[in-house]
Coordinates of C-alpha atoms in Angstrom, one line a residue:
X1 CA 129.0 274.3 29.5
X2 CA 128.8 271.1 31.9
X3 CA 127.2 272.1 35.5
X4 CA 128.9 270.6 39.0
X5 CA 126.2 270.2 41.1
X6 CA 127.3 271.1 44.6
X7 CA 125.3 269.6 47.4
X8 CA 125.1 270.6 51.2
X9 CA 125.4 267.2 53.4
X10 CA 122.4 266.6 55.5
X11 CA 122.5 266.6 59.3
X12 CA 121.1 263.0 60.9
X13 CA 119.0 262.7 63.8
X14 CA 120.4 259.8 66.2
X15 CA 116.5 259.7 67.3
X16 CA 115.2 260.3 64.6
X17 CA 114.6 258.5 60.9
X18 CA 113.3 261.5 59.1
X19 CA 115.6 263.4 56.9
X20 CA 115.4 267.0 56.1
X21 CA 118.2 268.8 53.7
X22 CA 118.4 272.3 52.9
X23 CA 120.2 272.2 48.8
X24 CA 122.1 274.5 47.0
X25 CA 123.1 274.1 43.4
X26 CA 124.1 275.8 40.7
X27 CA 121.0 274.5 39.1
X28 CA 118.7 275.0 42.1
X29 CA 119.3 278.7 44.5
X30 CA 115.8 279.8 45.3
X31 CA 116.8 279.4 48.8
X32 CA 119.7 282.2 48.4
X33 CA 120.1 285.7 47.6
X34 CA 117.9 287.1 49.9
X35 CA 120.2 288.8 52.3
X36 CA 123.2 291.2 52.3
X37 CA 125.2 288.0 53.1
X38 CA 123.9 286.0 51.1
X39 CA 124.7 288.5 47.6
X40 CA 128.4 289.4 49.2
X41 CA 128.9 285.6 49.6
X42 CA 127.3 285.0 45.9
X43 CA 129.5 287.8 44.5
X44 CA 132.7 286.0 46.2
X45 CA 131.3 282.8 44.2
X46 CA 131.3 284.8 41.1
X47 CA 134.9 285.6 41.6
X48 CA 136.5 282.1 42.0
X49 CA 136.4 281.3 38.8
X50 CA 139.2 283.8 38.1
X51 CA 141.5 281.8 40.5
X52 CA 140.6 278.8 38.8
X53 CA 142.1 280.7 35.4
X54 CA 145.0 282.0 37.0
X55 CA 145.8 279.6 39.2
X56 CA 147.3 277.0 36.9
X57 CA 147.7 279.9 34.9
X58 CA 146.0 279.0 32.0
X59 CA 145.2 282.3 31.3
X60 CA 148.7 283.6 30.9
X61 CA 150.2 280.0 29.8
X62 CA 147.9 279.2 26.6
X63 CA 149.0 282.8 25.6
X64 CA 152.6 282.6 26.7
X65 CA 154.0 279.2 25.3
X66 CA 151.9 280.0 22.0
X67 CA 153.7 283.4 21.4
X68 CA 157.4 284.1 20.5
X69 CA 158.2 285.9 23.8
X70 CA 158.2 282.9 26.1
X71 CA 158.6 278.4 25.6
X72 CA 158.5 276.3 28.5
X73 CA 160.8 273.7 29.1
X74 CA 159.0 270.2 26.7
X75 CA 157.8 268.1 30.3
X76 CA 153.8 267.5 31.5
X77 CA 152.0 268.5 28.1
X78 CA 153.2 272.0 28.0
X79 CA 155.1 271.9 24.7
X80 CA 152.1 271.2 22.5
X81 CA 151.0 274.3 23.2
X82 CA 154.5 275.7 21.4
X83 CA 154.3 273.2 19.2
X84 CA 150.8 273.3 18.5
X85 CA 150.0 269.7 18.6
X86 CA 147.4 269.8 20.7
X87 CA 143.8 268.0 20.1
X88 CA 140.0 268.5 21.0
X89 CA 140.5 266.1 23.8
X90 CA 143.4 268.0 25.0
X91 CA 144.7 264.3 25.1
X92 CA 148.3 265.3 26.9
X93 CA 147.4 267.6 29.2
X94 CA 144.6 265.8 30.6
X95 CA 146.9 262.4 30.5
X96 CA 149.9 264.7 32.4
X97 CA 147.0 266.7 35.0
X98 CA 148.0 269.8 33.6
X99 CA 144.3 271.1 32.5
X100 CA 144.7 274.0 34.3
X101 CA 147.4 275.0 31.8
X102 CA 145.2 274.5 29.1
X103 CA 142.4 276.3 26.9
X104 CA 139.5 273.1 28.7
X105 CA 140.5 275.1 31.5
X106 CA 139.4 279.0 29.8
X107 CA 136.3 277.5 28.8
X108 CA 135.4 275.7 32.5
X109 CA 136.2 278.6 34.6
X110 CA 134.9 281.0 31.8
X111 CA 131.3 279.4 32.0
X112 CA 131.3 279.1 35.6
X113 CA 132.1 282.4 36.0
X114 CA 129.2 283.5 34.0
X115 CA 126.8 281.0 35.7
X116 CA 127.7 282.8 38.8
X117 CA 127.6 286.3 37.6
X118 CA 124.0 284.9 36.0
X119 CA 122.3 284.1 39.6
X120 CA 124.1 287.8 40.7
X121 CA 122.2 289.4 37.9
X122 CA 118.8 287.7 38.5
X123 CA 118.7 287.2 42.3
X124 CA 119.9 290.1 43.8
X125 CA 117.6 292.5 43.1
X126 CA 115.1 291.3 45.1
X127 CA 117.7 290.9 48.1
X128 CA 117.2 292.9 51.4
X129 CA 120.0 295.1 52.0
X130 CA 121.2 298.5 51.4
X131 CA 120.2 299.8 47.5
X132 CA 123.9 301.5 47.1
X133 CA 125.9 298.7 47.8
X134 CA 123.1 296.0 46.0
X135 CA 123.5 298.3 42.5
X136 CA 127.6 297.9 42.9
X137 CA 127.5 294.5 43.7
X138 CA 125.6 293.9 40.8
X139 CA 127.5 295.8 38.5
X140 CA 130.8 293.8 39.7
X141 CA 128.5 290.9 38.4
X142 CA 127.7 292.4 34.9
X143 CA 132.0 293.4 35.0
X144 CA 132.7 289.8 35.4
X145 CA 130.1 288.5 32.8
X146 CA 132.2 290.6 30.4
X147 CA 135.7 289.6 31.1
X148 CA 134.7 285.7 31.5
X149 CA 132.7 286.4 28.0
X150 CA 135.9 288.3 26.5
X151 CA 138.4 285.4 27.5
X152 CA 136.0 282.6 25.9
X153 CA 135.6 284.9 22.4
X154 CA 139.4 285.6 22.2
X155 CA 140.2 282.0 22.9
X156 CA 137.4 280.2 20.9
X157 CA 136.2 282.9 18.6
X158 CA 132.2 282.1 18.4
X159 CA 131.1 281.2 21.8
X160 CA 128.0 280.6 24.0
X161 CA 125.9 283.9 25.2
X162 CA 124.8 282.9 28.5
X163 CA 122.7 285.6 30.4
X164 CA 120.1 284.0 32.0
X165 CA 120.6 281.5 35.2
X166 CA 120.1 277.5 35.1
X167 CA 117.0 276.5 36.5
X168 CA 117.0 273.3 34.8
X169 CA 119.6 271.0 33.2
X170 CA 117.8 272.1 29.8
X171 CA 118.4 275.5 30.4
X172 CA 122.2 275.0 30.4
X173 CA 122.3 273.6 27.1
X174 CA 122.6 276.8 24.5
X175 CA 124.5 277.0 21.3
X176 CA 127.3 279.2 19.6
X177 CA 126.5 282.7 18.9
X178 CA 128.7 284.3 16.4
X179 CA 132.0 286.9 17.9
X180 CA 130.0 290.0 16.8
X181 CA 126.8 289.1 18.9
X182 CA 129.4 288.3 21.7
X183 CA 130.9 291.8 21.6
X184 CA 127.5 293.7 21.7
X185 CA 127.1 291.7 24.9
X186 CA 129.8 292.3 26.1
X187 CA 129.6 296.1 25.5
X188 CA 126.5 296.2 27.3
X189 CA 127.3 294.3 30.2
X190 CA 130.0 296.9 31.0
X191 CA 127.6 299.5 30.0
X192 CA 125.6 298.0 32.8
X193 CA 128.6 297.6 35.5
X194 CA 129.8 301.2 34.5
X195 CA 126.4 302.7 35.9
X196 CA 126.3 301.0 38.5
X197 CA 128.4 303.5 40.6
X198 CA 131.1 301.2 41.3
X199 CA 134.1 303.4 43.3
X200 CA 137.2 305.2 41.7
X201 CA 140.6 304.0 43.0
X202 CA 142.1 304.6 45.4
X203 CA 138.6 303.5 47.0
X204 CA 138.5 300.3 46.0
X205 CA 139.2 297.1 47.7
X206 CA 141.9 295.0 46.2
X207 CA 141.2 292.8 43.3
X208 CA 137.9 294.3 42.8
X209 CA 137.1 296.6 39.2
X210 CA 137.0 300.4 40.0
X211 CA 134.8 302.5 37.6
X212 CA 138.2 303.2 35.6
X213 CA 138.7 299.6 35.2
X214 CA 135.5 298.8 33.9
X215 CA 136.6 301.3 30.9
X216 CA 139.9 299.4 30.7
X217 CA 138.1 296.7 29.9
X218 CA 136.0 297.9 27.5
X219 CA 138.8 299.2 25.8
X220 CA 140.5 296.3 25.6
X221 CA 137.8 294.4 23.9
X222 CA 136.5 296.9 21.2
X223 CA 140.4 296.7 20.1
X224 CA 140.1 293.4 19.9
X225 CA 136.8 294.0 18.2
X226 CA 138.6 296.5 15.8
X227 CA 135.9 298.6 17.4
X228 CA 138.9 301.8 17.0
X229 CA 136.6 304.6 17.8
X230 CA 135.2 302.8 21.1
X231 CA 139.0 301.3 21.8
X232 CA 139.9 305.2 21.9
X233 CA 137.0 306.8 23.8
X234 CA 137.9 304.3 26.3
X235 CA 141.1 304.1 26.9
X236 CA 141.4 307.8 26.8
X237 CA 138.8 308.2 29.3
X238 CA 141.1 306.0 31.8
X239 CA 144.2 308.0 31.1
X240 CA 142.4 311.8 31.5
X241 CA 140.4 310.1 34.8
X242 CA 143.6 310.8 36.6
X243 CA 142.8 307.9 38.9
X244 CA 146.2 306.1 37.5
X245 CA 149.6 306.7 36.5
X246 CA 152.8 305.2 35.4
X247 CA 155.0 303.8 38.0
X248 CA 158.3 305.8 37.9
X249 CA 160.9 302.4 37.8
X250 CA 158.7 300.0 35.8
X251 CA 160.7 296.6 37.6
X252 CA 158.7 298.0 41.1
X253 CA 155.4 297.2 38.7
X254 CA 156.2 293.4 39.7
X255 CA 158.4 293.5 43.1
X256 CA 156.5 291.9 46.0
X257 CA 157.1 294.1 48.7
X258 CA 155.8 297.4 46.7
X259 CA 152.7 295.4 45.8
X260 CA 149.8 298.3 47.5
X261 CA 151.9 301.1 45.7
X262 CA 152.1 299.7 42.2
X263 CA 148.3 299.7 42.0
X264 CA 148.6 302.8 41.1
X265 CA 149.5 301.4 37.6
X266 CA 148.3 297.8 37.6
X267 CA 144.8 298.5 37.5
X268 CA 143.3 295.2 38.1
X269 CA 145.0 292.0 38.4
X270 CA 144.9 288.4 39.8
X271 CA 145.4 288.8 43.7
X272 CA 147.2 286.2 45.2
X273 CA 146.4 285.3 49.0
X274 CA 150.1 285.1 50.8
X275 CA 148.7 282.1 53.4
X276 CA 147.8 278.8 53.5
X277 CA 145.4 277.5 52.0
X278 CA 144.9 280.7 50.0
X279 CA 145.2 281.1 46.0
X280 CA 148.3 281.1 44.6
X281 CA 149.9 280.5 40.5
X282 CA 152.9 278.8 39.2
X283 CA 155.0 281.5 37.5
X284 CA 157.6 281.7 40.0
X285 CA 158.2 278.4 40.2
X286 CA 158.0 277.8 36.5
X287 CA 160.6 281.2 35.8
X288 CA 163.1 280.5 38.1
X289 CA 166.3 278.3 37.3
X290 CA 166.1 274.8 38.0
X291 CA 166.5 273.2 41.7
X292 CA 165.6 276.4 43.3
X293 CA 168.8 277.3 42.5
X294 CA 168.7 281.2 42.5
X295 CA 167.6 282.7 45.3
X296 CA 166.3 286.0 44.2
X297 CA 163.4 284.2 42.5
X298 CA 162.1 282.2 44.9
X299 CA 162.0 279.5 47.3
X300 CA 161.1 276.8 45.2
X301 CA 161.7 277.1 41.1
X302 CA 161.9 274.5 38.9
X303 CA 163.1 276.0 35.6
X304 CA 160.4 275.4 33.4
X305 CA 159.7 278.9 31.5
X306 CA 161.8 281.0 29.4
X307 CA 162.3 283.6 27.1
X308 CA 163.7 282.8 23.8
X309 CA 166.9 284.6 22.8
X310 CA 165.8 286.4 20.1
X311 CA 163.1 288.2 22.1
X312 CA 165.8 289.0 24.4
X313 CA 168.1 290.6 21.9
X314 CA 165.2 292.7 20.3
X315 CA 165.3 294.9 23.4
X316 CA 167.3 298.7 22.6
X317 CA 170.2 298.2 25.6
X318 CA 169.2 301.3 27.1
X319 CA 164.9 299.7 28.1
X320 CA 164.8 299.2 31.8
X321 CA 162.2 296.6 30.8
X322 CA 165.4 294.4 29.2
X323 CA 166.2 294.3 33.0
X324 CA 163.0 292.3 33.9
X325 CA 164.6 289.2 31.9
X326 CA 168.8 287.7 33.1
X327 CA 171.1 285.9 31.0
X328 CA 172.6 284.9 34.3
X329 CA 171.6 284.8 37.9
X330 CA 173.5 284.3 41.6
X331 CA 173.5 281.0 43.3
X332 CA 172.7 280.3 46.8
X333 CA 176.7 280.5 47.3
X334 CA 176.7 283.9 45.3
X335 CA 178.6 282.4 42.5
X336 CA 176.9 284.0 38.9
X337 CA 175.9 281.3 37.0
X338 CA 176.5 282.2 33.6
X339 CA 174.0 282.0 30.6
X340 CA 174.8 278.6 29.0
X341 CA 174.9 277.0 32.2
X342 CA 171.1 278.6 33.4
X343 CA 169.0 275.6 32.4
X344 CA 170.2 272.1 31.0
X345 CA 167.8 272.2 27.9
X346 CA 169.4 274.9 26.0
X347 CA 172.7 277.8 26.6
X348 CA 170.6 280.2 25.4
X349 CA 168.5 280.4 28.2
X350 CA 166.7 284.0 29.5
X351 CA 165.2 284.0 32.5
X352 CA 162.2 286.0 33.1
X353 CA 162.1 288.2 36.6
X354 CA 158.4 289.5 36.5
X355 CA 157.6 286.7 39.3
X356 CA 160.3 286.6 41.4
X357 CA 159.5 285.8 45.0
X358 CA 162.3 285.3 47.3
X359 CA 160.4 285.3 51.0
X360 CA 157.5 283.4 51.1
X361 CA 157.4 279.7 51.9
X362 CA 153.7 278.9 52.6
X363 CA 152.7 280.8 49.2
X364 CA 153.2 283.0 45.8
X365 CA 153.5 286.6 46.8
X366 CA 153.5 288.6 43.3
X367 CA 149.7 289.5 41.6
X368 CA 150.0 288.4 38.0
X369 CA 148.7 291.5 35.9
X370 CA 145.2 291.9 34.0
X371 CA 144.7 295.4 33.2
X372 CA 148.0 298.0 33.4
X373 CA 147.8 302.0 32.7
X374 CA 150.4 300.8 29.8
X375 CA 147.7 299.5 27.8
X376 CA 145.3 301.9 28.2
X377 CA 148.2 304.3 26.1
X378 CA 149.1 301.8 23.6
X379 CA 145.8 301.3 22.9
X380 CA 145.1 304.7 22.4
X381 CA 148.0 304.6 19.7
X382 CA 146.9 301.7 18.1
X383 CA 143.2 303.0 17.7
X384 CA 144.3 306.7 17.0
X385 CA 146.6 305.5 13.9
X386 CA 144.0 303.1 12.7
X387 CA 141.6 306.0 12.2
X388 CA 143.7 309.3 11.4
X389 CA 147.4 307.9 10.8
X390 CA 150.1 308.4 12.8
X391 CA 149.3 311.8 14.7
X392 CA 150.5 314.0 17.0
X393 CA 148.3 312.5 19.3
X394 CA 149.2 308.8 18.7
X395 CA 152.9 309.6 19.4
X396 CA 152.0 311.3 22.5
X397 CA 150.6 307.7 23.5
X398 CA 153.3 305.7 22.8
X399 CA 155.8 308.3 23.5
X400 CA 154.3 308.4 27.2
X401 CA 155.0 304.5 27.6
X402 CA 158.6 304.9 25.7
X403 CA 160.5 307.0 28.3
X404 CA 158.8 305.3 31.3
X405 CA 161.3 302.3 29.7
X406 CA 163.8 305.0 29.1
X407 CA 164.1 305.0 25.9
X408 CA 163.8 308.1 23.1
X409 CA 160.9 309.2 21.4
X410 CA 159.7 307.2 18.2
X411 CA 161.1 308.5 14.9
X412 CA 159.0 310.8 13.6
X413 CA 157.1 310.7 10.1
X414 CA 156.1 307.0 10.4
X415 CA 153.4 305.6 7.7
X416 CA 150.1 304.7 9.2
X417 CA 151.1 300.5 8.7
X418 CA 154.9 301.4 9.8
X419 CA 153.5 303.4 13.2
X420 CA 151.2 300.7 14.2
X421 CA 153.9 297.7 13.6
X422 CA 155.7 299.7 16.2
X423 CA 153.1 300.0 18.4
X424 CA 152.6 296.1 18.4
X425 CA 156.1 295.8 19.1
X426 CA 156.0 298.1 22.0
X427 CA 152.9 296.4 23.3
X428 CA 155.7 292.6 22.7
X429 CA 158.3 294.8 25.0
X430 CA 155.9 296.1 27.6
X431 CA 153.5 292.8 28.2
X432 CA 155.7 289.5 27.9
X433 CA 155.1 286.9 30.1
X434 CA 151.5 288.4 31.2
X435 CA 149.5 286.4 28.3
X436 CA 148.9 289.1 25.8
X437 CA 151.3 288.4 23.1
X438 CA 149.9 285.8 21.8
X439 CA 146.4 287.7 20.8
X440 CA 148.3 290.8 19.7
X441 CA 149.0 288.1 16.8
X442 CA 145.8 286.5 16.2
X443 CA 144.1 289.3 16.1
X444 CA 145.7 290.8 13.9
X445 CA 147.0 287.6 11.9
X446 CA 150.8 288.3 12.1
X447 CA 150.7 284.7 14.0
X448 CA 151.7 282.8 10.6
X449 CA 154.4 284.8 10.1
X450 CA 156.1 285.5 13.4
X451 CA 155.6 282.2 15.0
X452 CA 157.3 280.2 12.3
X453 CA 160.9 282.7 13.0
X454 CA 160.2 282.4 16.6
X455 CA 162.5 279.3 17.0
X456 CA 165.5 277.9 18.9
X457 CA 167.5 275.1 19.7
X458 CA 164.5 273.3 21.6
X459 CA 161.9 274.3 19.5
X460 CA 163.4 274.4 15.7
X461 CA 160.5 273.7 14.0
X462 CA 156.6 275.6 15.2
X463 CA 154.4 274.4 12.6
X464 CA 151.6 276.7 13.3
X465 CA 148.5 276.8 11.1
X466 CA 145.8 278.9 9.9
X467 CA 143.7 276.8 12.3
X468 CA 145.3 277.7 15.4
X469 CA 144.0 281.5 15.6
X470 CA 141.3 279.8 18.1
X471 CA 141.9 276.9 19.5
X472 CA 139.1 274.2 19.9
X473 CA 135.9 273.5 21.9
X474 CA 137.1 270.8 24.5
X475 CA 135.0 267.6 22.9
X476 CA 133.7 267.0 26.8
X477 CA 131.8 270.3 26.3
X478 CA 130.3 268.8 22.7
X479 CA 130.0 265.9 23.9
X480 CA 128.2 267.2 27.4
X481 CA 125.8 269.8 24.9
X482 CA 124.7 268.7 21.7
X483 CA 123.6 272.6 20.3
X484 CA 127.9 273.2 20.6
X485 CA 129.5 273.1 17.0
X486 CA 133.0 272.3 17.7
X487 CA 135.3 275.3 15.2
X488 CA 135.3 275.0 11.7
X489 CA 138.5 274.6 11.0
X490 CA 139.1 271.6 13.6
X491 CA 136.6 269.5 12.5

């Protein structure tokens, strides 16, 4: 957890020799968090991190070209990832500046995010400004603890707990705490951020956690956990809330120019600014055809993302979702470019349409997804099976997210193992391409045997290991803390 010391430049005196400077640090804020500025300007600090994340995007990317959904084209370091040939240097995608694509990137953001969130937690009490809005602000901090903290421990497995702020360089230094210990934190931060009377949507401003989401979250992470019970209360108490619903066509989930109204399903998600300078990500560029050759997906592609064909063919014909990926697409002279002629690398190239941007020329327009209402069903499957077997009730789940895609009701009279294989394969249809896949298999260890069948003519061989379920500590953090373990298994 290395800290960048951030210094304001001090203002010279032509007549004068003596210097005064006012500092702010992320070692040193005694001088901030006193005003209602000051703790809206702090929380804004607290949210940066997240663009840092899903900007590059490593946060969907070290899912995505780990998974069997998705491989990007072998250029810049981003086949090691599909390959798994990456090392605790991160060697190639530090030598090819592509850090932001990688897991260094997870754990950077992820501990600076909590830093933040830290000075939040402890300063901003004792700030002078309305009690209401103090309590939500710092219940948006105790939100983000949890998701920074969730993204480290699904990534790295046994990570840092870091709740306190940084006074001192010594402070900063704190060792591994094992993934059980990182999950009751994390279940009481959002204990914390759920009383803190954070608003329901539709009041809530964009890419800020409504009381709803803070659930989503927590749902999330006790199925991770295999907390089922807690998975269940929780995502059941987003769907009964009301607050959300299903989008009726799921492709206007993702279309830019229906952004506001698809909120309504995509709960909270990585909001991208559409000026310059503003944030921004790469997935339209990297899922369009090469050249910028299709207009539909953006201004500026370059052909570097894909689906593999097998994922495409699992698809039933009749799931609208199938329509979110093209075996072919329409040049800039309206001439369909056929499959084998999409991208050089391979004829069996699918492109992905969950980015596409055609308008905007000073930025990327379309949010990149966090937390959908789909989860919060499938979820509620997953966990509802795990404990009783596949109910009445868990089909009603799954069933709900089934003819959204347009597709009949699961067979009935499924085994317990049999109803949750097919509720990780609904979660594969309904999430590619939005870096979940790839933790759907860790978790629960398919990874050794799906990955190695998830091949192709680029990538014929994945060589995956039992060591790859969490991917090393970057050696700069070891090296920059010397109570960090790097994993077990890459030593």
């Amino acid at each position: 957890m290395k800290k960048k010391l951030i210094y304001l430049l001090p203002l010279l005196a032509l007549t004068g020799c003596e210097l005064e400077e006012t500092i702010y640090s992320s070692i040193y804020t005694e001088a901030f968090y006193k005003t209602a500025a000051d703790a809206e300007k702090g929380l804004i600090a607290a949210y940066d991190p997240l663009g840092d994340m899903y900007g590059g995007p490593a946060a969907t990317l070290v899912s995505d070209f780990s998974d069997d959904q998705t491989y990007p084209r072998g250029v810049v370091g981003r086949n090691t990832l599909t390959l798994f040939t990456y090392d605790v240097n991160y060697t190639v995608q530090k030598s090819n500046s592509r850090t932001n694509e990688s897991p260094q990137q997870i754990w950077a953001s992820g501990y600076d995010g909590i830093e933040k969130a830290n000075w939040i937690i402890a300063k901003v009490p004792d700030a002078v400004m309305p009690e209401t809005r103090k309590k939500q602000i710092i219940g948006e901090a105790y939100f983000l603890r949890a998701f920074y903290l969730w993204m480290l421990t699904k990534n790295f497995g046994d990570v840092p707990i870091k709740t306190t702020p940084s006074y001192s360089e010594a402070d900063a230094i704190v060792g591994k705490s094992p993934k059980a210990e990182v999950y009751k934190q994390i279940y009481s931060d959002l204990d914390m951020a759920f009383a803190a009377g954070l608003p329901s949507y539709p009041a809530v401003d964009k890419g800020r956690p409504s009381k709803e989401v803070v659930n989503a979250l927590y749902a999330k992470a006790a199925l991770y956990n295999e907390d089922w019970a807690k998975a269940l209360e929780k995502a059941q108490a987003v769907i009964t809330s009301g607050k959300y619903s299903l989008m009726p066509d799921v492709r206007n989930v993702y279309r830019y120019d229906v952004e506001d109204a698809a909120r309504i399903e995509n709960m909270w998600a990585y909001e991208v600014d559409p000026f310059s300078p503003g944030r921004s990500h790469q997935m339209t560029g990297l899922c369009g055809p090469p050249g910028s050759a299709g207009p539909e997906y953006g201004r500026t592609t370059f052909g570097s993302m894909f689906a593999y064909m097998s994922f495409f063919r699992s698809f039933n014909p009749l799931d609208k979702r199938r329509q979110l990926l093209d075996t072919n697409y329409v040049d800039k002279a309206g001439k369909v470019v056929p499959q084998r002629s999409v991208t050089p690398i391979t004829t069996d190239g699918v492109l992905i349409k969950k980015y596409q941007d055609p308008v905007s020329t000073v930025n990327i327009i379309p949010n990149i997804p966090i937390l959908r209402l789909p989860d919060m069903y499938l979820i509620a499957a997953e966990a509802e099976a795990r404990l009783n077997g596949a109910t009445a009730t868990a089909y009603a789940n799954i069933n709900a997210v089934r003819k959204r895609a347009g597709l009949p009701d699961l067979a009935t009279g499924l085994s317990k193992d049999a109803f949750i294989e097919a509720v990780l394969q609904e979660r594969a249809w309904e999430f590619f391409a939005e870096g979940d896949r790839w933790y759907d298999l860790t978790r629960t260890g398919k990874f050794l045997t799906v990955i190695p069948k998830a091949v192709n003519s680029v990538y014929p061989t994945r060589n995956v290991q039992a060591k790859n379920k969490y991917f090393p500590i970057p050696q700069d953090e070891l090296n920059a803390n010397p109570k960090l373990e790097q994993n077990p298994d890459w030593k």
